[in-house]
CSV table of C-alpha atoms in Angstrom, one decimal:
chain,number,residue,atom,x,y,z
G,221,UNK,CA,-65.0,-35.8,-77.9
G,222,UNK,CA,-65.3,-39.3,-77.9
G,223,UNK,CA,-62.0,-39.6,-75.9
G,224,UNK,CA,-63.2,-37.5,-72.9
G,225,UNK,CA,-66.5,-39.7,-72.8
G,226,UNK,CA,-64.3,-42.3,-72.4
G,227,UNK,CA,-62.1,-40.6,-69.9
G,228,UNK,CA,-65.2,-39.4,-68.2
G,229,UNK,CA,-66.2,-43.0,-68.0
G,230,UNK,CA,-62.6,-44.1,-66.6
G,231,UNK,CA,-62.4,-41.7,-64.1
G,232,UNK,CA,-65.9,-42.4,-62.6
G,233,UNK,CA,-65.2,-46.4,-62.7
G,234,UNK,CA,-61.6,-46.9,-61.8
G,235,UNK,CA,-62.0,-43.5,-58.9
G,236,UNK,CA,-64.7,-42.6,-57.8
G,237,UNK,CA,-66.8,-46.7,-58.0
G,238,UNK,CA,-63.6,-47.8,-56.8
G,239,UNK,CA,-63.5,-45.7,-54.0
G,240,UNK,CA,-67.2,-46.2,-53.0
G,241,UNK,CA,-67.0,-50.2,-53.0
G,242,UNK,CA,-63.8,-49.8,-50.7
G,243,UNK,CA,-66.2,-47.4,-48.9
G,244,UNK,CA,-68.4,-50.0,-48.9
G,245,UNK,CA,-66.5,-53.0,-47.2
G,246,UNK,CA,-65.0,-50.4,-44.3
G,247,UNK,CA,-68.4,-49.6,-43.3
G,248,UNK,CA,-69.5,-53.6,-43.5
G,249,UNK,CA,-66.2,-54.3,-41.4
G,250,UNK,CA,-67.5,-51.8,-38.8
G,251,UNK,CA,-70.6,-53.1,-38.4
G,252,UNK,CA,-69.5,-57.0,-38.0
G,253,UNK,CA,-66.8,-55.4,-35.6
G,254,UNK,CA,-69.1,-53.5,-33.7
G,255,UNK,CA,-69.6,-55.4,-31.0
G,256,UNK,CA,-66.8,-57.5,-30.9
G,257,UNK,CA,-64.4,-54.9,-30.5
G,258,UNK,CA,-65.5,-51.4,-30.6
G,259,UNK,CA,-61.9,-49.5,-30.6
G,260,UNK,CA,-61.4,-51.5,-34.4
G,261,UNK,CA,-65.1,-50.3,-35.2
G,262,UNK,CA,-64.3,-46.8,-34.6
G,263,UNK,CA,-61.2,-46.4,-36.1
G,264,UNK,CA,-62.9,-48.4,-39.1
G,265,UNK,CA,-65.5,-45.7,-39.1
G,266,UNK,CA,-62.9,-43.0,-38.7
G,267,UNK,CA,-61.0,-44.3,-41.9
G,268,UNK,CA,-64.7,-44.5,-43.5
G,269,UNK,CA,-65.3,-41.0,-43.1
G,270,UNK,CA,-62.4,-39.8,-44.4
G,271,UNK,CA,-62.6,-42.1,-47.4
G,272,UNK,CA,-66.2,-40.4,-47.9
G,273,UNK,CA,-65.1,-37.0,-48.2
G,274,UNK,CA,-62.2,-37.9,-50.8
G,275,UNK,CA,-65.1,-39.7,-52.8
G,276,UNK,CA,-66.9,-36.5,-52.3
G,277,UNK,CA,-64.2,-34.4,-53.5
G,278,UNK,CA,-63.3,-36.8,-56.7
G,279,UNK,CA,-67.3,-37.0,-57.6
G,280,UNK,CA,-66.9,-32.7,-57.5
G,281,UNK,CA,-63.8,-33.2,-59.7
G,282,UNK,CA,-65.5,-35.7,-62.4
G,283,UNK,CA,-68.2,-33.2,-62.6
G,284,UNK,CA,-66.4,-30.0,-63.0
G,285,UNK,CA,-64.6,-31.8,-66.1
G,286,UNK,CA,-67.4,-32.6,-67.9
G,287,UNK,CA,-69.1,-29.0,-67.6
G,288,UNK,CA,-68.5,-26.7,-65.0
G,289,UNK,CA,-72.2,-24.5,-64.4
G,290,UNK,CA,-70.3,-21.7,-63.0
G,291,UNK,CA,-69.1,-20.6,-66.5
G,292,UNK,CA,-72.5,-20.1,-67.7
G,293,UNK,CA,-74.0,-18.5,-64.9
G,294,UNK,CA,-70.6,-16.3,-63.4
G,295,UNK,CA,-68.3,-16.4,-66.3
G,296,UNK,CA,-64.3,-17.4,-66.9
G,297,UNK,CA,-62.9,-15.1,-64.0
G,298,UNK,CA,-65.5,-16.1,-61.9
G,299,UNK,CA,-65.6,-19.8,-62.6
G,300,UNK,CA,-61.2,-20.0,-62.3
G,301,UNK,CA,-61.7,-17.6,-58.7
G,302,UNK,CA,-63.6,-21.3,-57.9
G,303,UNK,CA,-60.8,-23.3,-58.9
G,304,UNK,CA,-58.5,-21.3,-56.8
G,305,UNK,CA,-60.4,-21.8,-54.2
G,306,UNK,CA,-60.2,-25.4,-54.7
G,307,UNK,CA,-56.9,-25.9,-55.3
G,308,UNK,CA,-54.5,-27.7,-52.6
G,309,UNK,CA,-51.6,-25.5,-53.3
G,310,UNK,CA,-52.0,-21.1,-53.6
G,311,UNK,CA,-53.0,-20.4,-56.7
G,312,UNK,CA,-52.5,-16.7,-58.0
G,313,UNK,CA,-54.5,-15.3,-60.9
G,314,UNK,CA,-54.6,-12.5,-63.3
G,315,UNK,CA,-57.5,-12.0,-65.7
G,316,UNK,CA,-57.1,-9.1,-68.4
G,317,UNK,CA,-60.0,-10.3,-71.1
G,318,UNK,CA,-62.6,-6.9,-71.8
G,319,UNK,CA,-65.5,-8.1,-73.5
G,320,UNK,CA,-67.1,-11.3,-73.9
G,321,UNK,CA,-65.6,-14.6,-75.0
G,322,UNK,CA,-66.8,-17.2,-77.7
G,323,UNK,CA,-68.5,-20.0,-75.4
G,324,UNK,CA,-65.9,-23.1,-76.5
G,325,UNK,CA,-63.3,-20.1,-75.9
G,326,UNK,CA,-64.1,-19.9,-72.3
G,327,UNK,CA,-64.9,-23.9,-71.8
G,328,UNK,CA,-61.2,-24.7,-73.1
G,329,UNK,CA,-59.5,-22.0,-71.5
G,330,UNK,CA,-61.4,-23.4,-68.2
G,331,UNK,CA,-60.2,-27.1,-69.3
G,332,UNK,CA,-56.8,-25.7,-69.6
G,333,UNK,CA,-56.4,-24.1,-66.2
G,334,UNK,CA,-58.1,-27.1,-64.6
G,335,UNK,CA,-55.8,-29.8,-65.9
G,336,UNK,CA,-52.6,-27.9,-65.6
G,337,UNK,CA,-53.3,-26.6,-61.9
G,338,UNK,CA,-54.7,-30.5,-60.9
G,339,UNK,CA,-51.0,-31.9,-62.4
G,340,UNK,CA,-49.0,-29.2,-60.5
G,341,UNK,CA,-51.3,-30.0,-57.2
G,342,UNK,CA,-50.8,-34.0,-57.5
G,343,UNK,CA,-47.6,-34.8,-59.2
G,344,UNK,CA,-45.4,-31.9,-59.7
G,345,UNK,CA,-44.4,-31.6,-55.7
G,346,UNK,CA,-45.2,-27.5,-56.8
G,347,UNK,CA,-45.9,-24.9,-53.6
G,348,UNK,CA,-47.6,-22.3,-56.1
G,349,UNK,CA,-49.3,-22.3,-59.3
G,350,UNK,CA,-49.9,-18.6,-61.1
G,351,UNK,CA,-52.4,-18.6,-63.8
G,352,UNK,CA,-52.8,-15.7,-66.4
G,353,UNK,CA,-55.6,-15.3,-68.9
G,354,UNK,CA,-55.2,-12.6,-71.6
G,355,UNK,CA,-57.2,-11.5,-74.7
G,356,UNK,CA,-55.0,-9.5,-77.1
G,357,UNK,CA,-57.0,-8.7,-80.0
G,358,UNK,CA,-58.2,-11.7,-81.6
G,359,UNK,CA,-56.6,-14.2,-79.5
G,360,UNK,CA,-56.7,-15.8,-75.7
G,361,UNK,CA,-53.5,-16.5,-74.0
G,362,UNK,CA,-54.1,-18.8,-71.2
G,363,UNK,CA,-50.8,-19.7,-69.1
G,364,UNK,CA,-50.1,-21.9,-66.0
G,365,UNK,CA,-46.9,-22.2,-64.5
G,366,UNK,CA,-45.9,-24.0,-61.6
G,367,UNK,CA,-42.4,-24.1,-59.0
G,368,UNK,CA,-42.8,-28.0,-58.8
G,369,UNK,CA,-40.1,-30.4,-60.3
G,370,UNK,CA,-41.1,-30.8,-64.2
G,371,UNK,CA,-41.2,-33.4,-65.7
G,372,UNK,CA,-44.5,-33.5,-67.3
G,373,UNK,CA,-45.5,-36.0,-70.2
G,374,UNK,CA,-47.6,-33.8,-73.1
G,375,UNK,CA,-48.4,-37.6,-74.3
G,376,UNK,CA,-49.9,-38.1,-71.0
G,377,UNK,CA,-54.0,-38.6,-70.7
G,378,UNK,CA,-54.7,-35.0,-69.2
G,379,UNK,CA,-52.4,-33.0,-71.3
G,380,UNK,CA,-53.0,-35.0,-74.5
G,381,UNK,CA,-57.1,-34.1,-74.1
G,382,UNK,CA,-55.9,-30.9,-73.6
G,383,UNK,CA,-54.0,-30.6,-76.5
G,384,UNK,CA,-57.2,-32.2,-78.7
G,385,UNK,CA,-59.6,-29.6,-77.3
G,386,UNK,CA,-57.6,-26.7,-78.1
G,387,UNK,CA,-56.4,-28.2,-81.8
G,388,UNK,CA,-60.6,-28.7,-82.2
G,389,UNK,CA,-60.4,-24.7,-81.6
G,390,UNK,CA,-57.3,-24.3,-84.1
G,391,UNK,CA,-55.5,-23.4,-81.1
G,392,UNK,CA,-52.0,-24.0,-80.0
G,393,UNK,CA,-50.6,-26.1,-76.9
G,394,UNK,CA,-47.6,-25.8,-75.5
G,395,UNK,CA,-46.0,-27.6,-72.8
G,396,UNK,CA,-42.2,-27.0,-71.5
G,397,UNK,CA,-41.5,-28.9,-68.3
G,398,UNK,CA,-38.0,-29.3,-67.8
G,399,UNK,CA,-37.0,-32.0,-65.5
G,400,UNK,CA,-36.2,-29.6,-62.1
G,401,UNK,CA,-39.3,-27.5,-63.2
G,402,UNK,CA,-40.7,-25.1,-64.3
G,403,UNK,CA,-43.6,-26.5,-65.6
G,404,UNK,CA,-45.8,-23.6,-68.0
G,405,UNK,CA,-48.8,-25.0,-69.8
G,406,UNK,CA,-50.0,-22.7,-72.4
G,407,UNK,CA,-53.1,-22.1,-74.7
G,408,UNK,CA,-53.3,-20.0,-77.4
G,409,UNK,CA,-57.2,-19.5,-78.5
G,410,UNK,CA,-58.3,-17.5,-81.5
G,411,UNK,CA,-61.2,-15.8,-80.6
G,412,UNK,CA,-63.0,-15.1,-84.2
């Protein structure tokens, strides 16, 4: 877990501090231009605001990958409904688990989704994701496949975290991403 401290830590200084100094100067630009020349002060502002709501939405990102609430207070389906909600591209899911799951079960199988479904949104070029998350008796099948252009690196920082949280679960990871696409992420997670 020390690794996803660490990319918790990296993700908060080199986005979301980044962001909010660069936040910072637009807003002091502004100012010093406001009475100079108020169409530059306006459009600074403009670019201000919208640099506001990305730091917004990165801060909700950071947060959601070190715990995401809904899990303990809706549950998996519940909690990956959100991240279809969230997600820039249309994002299709099936959920066919009866009965509860173990609690690092449904944390990793939420990490899972959440990683693959962020790569196909930002650097896959995909224009649908399809999730499916299946229990079948004393295992989880978790499986993310996008159309986008493939490619993906399973030594990369998002996949290779993946790839430590399910081994801590003595699960299995599997990543085929052909150059052209598909990519399918998949998580196999004994549930006993």
């Amino acid at each position: 877990m020390d690794s996803e401290r660490r990319r918790i830590e990296r993700d908060l200084h080199d986005g979301v501090q980044q962001r909010l100094v660069a936040l910072a100067m637009l807003l002091g630009r502004a100012r010093r231009s406001r009475g100079r020349d108020p169409e530059r002060a306006d459009a600074l502002l403009l670019q201000a605001h919208q640099e506001a709501q990305d730091v917004l939405t990165e801060l909700r990102e950071v947060a959601w990958r070190v715990y995401p609430s809904a899990l303990d207070s809706l549950g998996l389906e519940e909690a990956l409904a959100g991240v279809a909600e969230r997600c820039a591209i249309p994002l299709r899911t099936e959920f066919d688990v009866a009965g509860p799951l173990p609690g690092p079960v449904r944390t990793a199988a939420y990490f899972v989704v959440c990683e693959a479904v962020t790569n196909a949104a930002k650097h896959s070029g995909a224009s649908a994701v399809s999730v499916r998350v299946a229990r079948r008796g004393l295992a989880l099948t978790v499986r993310v496949e996008d159309d986008g252009s493939g490619g993906a690196d399973p030594a990369g920082t998002g996949l290779s975290g993946l790839l430590s949280r399910v081994a801590a679960l003595d699960g299995l990871l599997h990543v085929e991403s052909p150059l052209g696409g598909p990519t399918t992420v998949t998580a196999e997670l004994p549930c006993a």
